[in-house]
Tab-separated table of C-alpha atoms in Angstrom:
chain	number	residue	atom	x	y	z
D	19	MET	CA	60.347	-60.220	63.929
D	20	PHE	CA	60.690	-57.071	61.599
D	21	ARG	CA	60.856	-57.485	57.414
D	22	ILE	CA	61.307	-55.123	55.098
D	23	ARG	CA	59.217	-55.247	51.982
D	24	TRP	CA	60.344	-53.609	49.019
D	25	ARG	CA	58.435	-52.704	46.573
D	26	PRO	CA	57.374	-54.512	43.214
D	27	LEU	CA	60.152	-52.604	40.914
D	28	ASP	CA	56.623	-51.555	38.541
D	29	GLY	CA	56.595	-49.778	41.329
D	30	TRP	CA	59.289	-47.298	40.247
D	31	ARG	CA	59.098	-47.185	36.936
D	32	ARG	CA	55.729	-45.605	37.110
D	33	PHE	CA	58.145	-42.815	39.424
D	34	PHE	CA	60.308	-42.535	37.081
D	35	GLY	CA	58.081	-41.779	34.374
D	36	GLU	CA	55.524	-39.641	35.729
D	37	VAL	CA	58.916	-37.178	36.771
D	38	GLY	CA	59.632	-37.198	32.905
D	39	ILE	CA	56.033	-36.506	31.547
D	40	ILE	CA	56.620	-33.970	34.186
D	41	ILE	CA	60.105	-32.486	33.102
D	42	LEU	CA	58.842	-32.732	29.200
D	43	GLY	CA	55.483	-30.921	30.470
D	44	VAL	CA	58.325	-28.281	31.231
D	45	MET	CA	60.776	-28.603	28.317
D	46	VAL	CA	57.390	-27.808	25.883
D	47	ALA	CA	56.297	-24.913	28.069
D	48	LEU	CA	59.449	-23.914	28.264
D	49	GLY	CA	60.695	-24.097	24.208
D	50	LEU	CA	56.850	-23.184	23.636
D	51	GLY	CA	57.644	-19.300	25.183
D	52	ALA	CA	60.726	-19.361	23.559
D	53	LEU	CA	59.152	-19.381	21.176
D	54	ALA	CA	56.609	-17.206	21.457
D	55	THR	CA	59.461	-14.974	21.919
D	56	GLU	CA	60.664	-15.141	19.171
D	57	ILE	CA	58.266	-14.404	17.437
D	58	GLY	CA	57.016	-11.215	20.113
D	59	TRP	CA	61.330	-9.544	17.955
D	60	ARG	CA	60.103	-10.141	15.188
D	61	ASN	CA	57.513	-9.313	15.661
D	62	GLU	CA	58.970	-6.165	17.346
D	63	VAL	CA	61.640	-6.060	14.369
D	64	ALA	CA	59.418	-5.730	11.878
D	65	ARG	CA	57.920	-2.493	12.732
D	66	THR	CA	60.899	-1.477	14.215
D	67	ARG	CA	61.797	-1.915	10.807
D	68	GLY	CA	58.612	-0.042	9.274
D	69	ALA	CA	58.821	3.411	11.135
D	70	LEU	CA	62.991	2.852	10.436
D	71	THR	CA	62.273	3.631	6.582
D	72	LEU	CA	60.316	6.919	7.367
D	73	GLU	CA	62.743	8.246	9.859
D	74	PHE	CA	65.835	7.522	6.976
D	75	GLY	CA	63.409	8.903	4.435
D	76	GLU	CA	63.422	12.106	5.934
D	77	ALA	CA	66.861	11.851	7.197
D	78	ILE	CA	67.835	11.112	3.194
D	79	GLY	CA	65.405	13.866	2.708
D	80	GLN	CA	66.667	16.899	4.054
D	81	GLY	CA	70.319	15.881	3.256
D	82	GLN	CA	69.568	15.858	-0.549
D	83	ASP	CA	68.316	19.846	0.590
D	84	ASN	CA	71.689	20.669	2.399
D	85	VAL	CA	73.126	18.859	-1.379
D	86	ASN	CA	71.293	20.523	-3.730
D	87	THR	CA	71.751	24.078	-2.114
D	88	ALA	CA	75.000	24.123	-0.850
D	89	PRO	CA	76.513	26.015	-3.550
D	90	CYS	CA	73.620	29.204	-3.294
D	91	VAL	CA	75.710	28.822	0.276
D	92	GLU	CA	78.865	28.770	-1.233
D	93	ARG	CA	78.000	32.067	-3.053
D	94	ARG	CA	76.488	33.447	0.001
D	95	LEU	CA	79.963	33.137	1.747
D	96	ASP	CA	81.703	34.335	-1.189
D	97	GLU	CA	79.696	38.005	-1.514
D	98	LEU	CA	80.262	38.631	2.439
D	99	ALA	CA	83.060	37.914	2.956
D	100	ARG	CA	84.147	41.122	-0.358
D	101	ILE	CA	81.801	43.136	2.383
D	102	VAL	CA	83.388	41.954	4.662
D	103	ALA	CA	87.190	42.379	2.622
D	104	GLU	CA	85.823	46.143	1.608
D	105	ALA	CA	84.360	47.274	4.814
D	106	ASP	CA	87.504	46.548	6.832
D	107	ARG	CA	89.575	48.235	3.654
D	108	THR	CA	86.972	51.765	3.806
D	109	GLY	CA	86.350	51.019	7.395
D	110	ARG	CA	82.979	51.497	6.729
D	111	LEU	CA	80.048	48.298	6.787
D	112	PRO	CA	77.954	49.497	4.201
D	113	PRO	CA	73.677	48.895	4.575
D	114	LEU	CA	73.381	45.509	3.932
D	115	GLY	CA	69.491	43.752	4.041
D	116	PRO	CA	68.900	40.117	5.407
D	117	ILE	CA	71.393	38.137	3.599
D	118	GLY	CA	69.407	34.681	3.965
D	119	TYR	CA	70.842	30.825	5.762
D	120	PRO	CA	71.329	28.260	4.308
D	121	PRO	CA	68.099	25.329	4.280
D	122	TRP	CA	67.803	24.936	8.632
D	123	TRP	CA	66.534	20.564	9.238
D	124	THR	CA	65.679	18.107	12.863
D	125	TRP	CA	68.003	15.679	12.179
D	126	ASP	CA	65.919	12.052	14.193
D	127	SER	CA	67.014	9.475	15.386
D	128	GLY	CA	64.058	8.970	17.681
D	129	VAL	CA	62.782	5.848	16.437
D	130	TRP	CA	66.339	5.003	16.330
D	131	ASP	CA	67.306	5.223	19.993
D	132	SER	CA	64.068	4.126	21.368
D	133	ALA	CA	64.822	0.023	19.726
D	134	VAL	CA	68.410	0.471	21.454
D	135	ALA	CA	67.143	1.887	24.804
D	136	ALA	CA	63.826	-1.125	24.337
D	137	GLN	CA	66.752	-3.615	23.530
D	138	THR	CA	64.983	-4.624	19.774
D	139	ALA	CA	67.734	-3.418	18.034
D	140	SER	CA	69.940	-6.152	19.592
D	141	HIS	CA	67.842	-9.198	17.550
D	142	PHE	CA	67.869	-7.126	14.021
D	143	PRO	CA	70.707	-9.508	11.761
D	144	ARG	CA	74.040	-8.286	12.816
D	145	ASP	CA	74.589	-6.958	8.636
D	146	GLU	CA	71.837	-4.646	9.139
D	147	VAL	CA	72.979	-3.166	12.497
D	148	ASP	CA	76.828	-2.493	11.237
D	149	GLY	CA	74.586	-0.601	8.354
D	150	ILE	CA	72.062	1.793	10.438
D	151	VAL	CA	74.805	2.573	13.434
D	152	GLY	CA	76.674	3.665	10.101
D	153	PHE	CA	73.443	5.991	8.704
D	154	TYR	CA	73.204	7.138	12.188
D	155	GLY	CA	76.940	8.493	12.556
D	156	PHE	CA	76.773	10.263	9.958
D	157	VAL	CA	73.526	12.274	11.326
D	158	ALA	CA	74.782	12.299	14.250
D	159	ILE	CA	77.627	14.547	11.529
D	160	LEU	CA	74.472	16.145	10.417
D	161	ARG	CA	73.386	17.446	13.519
D	162	ASP	CA	76.269	18.913	15.043
D	163	ASN	CA	76.825	21.031	12.254
D	164	THR	CA	73.785	22.111	11.129
D	165	ALA	CA	73.926	23.618	14.901
D	166	ARG	CA	76.959	25.042	13.996
D	167	GLU	CA	76.295	26.440	11.015
D	168	LEU	CA	73.532	27.961	12.571
D	169	ASP	CA	75.607	29.482	15.425
D	170	ALA	CA	77.955	30.814	12.496
D	171	TRP	CA	75.141	32.894	10.715
D	172	THR	CA	73.607	34.289	13.713
D	173	ARG	CA	76.752	35.718	14.365
D	174	LEU	CA	76.880	36.967	10.285
D	175	TYR	CA	73.685	38.779	11.028
D	176	ALA	CA	75.962	41.468	12.427
D	177	LEU	CA	76.253	42.918	8.756
D	178	VAL	CA	72.915	43.053	8.638
D	179	GLY	CA	72.076	46.378	8.812
D	180	PRO	CA	71.998	49.991	8.128
D	181	GLY	CA	75.546	50.803	7.804
D	182	ARG	CA	78.129	52.083	10.325
D	183	PRO	CA	82.226	51.844	11.196
D	184	VAL	CA	83.161	48.695	11.907
D	185	ALA	CA	85.068	48.366	15.163
D	186	PRO	CA	88.396	47.184	15.845
D	187	GLY	CA	89.161	43.623	15.081
D	188	GLU	CA	85.270	43.066	14.002
D	189	ALA	CA	86.433	42.436	10.475
D	190	GLU	CA	88.803	39.100	11.815
D	191	ARG	CA	86.104	38.179	13.747
D	192	LEU	CA	83.417	38.488	10.715
D	193	PHE	CA	85.936	36.334	8.915
D	194	THR	CA	86.088	33.630	11.516
D	195	ALA	CA	82.108	33.354	11.311
D	196	ILE	CA	82.055	32.938	7.585
D	197	ARG	CA	85.370	30.327	7.666
D	198	ASP	CA	82.873	28.837	11.029
D	199	ALA	CA	79.942	28.650	8.314
D	200	ARG	CA	81.757	27.647	5.388
D	201	ILE	CA	83.141	23.798	7.059
D	202	ALA	CA	79.816	23.718	8.728
D	203	ARG	CA	77.432	23.912	5.188
D	204	ARG	CA	81.318	21.922	3.442
D	205	LEU	CA	80.740	19.213	6.126
D	206	ILE	CA	76.594	18.605	6.117
D	207	THR	CA	77.315	18.158	2.527
D	208	LEU	CA	79.741	15.924	3.270
D	209	ALA	CA	78.203	13.883	5.456
D	210	ALA	CA	74.572	14.308	3.541
D	211	ILE	CA	75.814	12.319	0.397
D	212	ARG	CA	78.197	9.085	2.800
D	213	ALA	CA	74.388	8.815	4.459
D	214	GLU	CA	72.786	8.131	1.760
D	215	GLN	CA	75.386	5.588	0.220
D	216	MET	CA	75.619	3.826	3.524
D	217	ALA	CA	71.272	3.311	3.194
D	218	GLY	CA	73.008	1.966	-0.504
D	219	LEU	CA	75.891	-0.211	0.563
D	220	TYR	CA	73.927	-2.147	3.229
D	221	ASN	CA	69.963	-1.688	1.263
D	222	LEU	CA	68.831	0.103	4.278
D	223	ASP	CA	64.985	0.189	2.500
D	224	TYR	CA	63.922	4.666	2.829
D	225	ASP	CA	60.605	6.090	2.331
D	226	ARG	CA	61.119	7.010	-1.269
D	227	ALA	CA	57.674	9.770	-0.997
D	228	GLU	CA	59.175	11.556	2.348
D	229	ALA	CA	62.670	11.905	0.801
D	230	LYS	CA	60.793	13.853	-2.337
D	231	GLN	CA	59.085	16.352	-0.539
D	232	TYR	CA	62.800	18.097	0.180
D	233	THR	CA	64.642	17.501	-3.032
D	234	ASP	CA	61.360	18.522	-5.170
D	235	ARG	CA	60.707	22.339	-3.147
D	236	PRO	CA	62.915	24.234	-6.525
D	237	ILE	CA	65.279	25.351	-4.462
D	238	ALA	CA	65.796	29.439	-6.787
D	239	THR	CA	62.895	30.103	-4.436
D	240	LEU	CA	64.796	30.004	-0.902
D	241	ALA	CA	66.131	33.003	0.085
D	242	ILE	CA	69.176	31.805	0.399
D	243	CYS	CA	70.151	31.595	-3.462
D	244	LYS	CA	68.321	34.843	-4.416
D	245	ALA	CA	70.156	38.356	-4.709
D	246	ILE	CA	70.574	39.882	-0.932
D	247	ALA	CA	66.490	42.033	-0.051
D	248	ASN	CA	66.584	45.498	-0.489
D	249	ASP	CA	64.511	46.029	2.597
D	250	ILE	CA	67.668	46.549	4.697
D	251	PRO	CA	66.780	47.436	8.905
D	252	THR	CA	66.838	50.594	9.837
D	253	ALA	CA	68.307	49.380	13.389
D	254	TYR	CA	71.239	46.608	13.451
D	255	GLY	CA	70.483	43.445	15.921
D	256	GLU	CA	68.877	41.543	13.580
D	257	ALA	CA	69.211	37.437	13.854
D	258	PRO	CA	67.961	34.503	11.232
D	259	MET	CA	64.187	33.239	11.617
D	260	LYS	CA	62.688	36.163	11.186
D	261	GLY	CA	59.064	35.756	10.346
D	262	ILE	CA	59.500	31.890	11.965
D	263	ILE	CA	56.098	31.800	13.882
D	264	GLU	CA	54.177	32.751	10.706
D	265	ARG	CA	56.118	30.301	9.119
D	266	ALA	CA	55.555	27.103	12.309
D	267	ARG	CA	52.489	27.946	11.682
D	268	ALA	CA	51.963	27.538	7.905
D	269	ASN	CA	53.393	24.238	8.164
D	270	PRO	CA	51.591	22.245	10.735
D	271	LEU	CA	51.804	18.885	12.355
D	272	THR	CA	50.835	16.772	10.397
D	273	ARG	CA	49.826	12.821	10.722
D	274	THR	CA	51.127	10.929	7.719
D	275	ARG	CA	49.519	7.273	9.171
D	276	SER	CA	47.270	6.261	11.518
D	277	THR	CA	49.360	5.443	13.623
D	278	GLU	CA	52.606	7.641	13.406
D	279	ILE	CA	53.035	11.305	13.808
D	280	LYS	CA	55.263	13.846	11.545
D	281	LYS	CA	57.779	16.064	12.572
D	282	GLY	CA	56.918	19.523	11.953
D	283	LYS	CA	58.895	20.644	9.140
D	284	LEU	CA	61.182	24.662	9.111
D	285	PRO	CA	60.950	25.563	6.017
D	286	SER	CA	64.123	27.673	5.429
């Protein structure tokens, strides 16, 4: 006859003890992995925050430059409106040299776009994210209206040339371009001010030296702040940004830090 023999209780204790050690080891490993991941995200947030200070500084500096030159732009548009009104009355456009154009800048958001794509943005403090998102919302307005402004000024360059009769309906089209240029400039100025205010409201640090290179240039040297040039073209069809190749080569891309490449600037 067979007998069922039970193992001593110590055998079960040994078994559960070993299982407990394994479970504890797994939990410790998971905990260390989670800690390492958290440390990694914190380091990535710190690196991104450092890169953002440059991008913020660039946008704020470019914005301040637009605010500083806004009175020049408004005066030039007033002058062009008078020229168009007189041409509408007389039926003829006068000889007119290059009328200049407002500052044209890129409005970069690549650092933040990359942070969002890499999910680094989700590891920023909620309040800081609110400020950054608000800041880049105004940058988007600046980017969109800069494109609209350049389009309006390109249409206004129909005025530049040796003088000619005004085509039917042309004066109204030119007045429309002036209105488009004016509202784009005002929205750019407003968005630039609001972006800087947003940075201050949420304590977003920005690179002052980066911003300063835009605000330090004397606006009196810009074509838009000078009298209209007397070098009148011999034909129509001129456009803004004449001489762009020479200016691009005179202002090449430069490296501002060992691992960061500063975007090329396109001075007006």
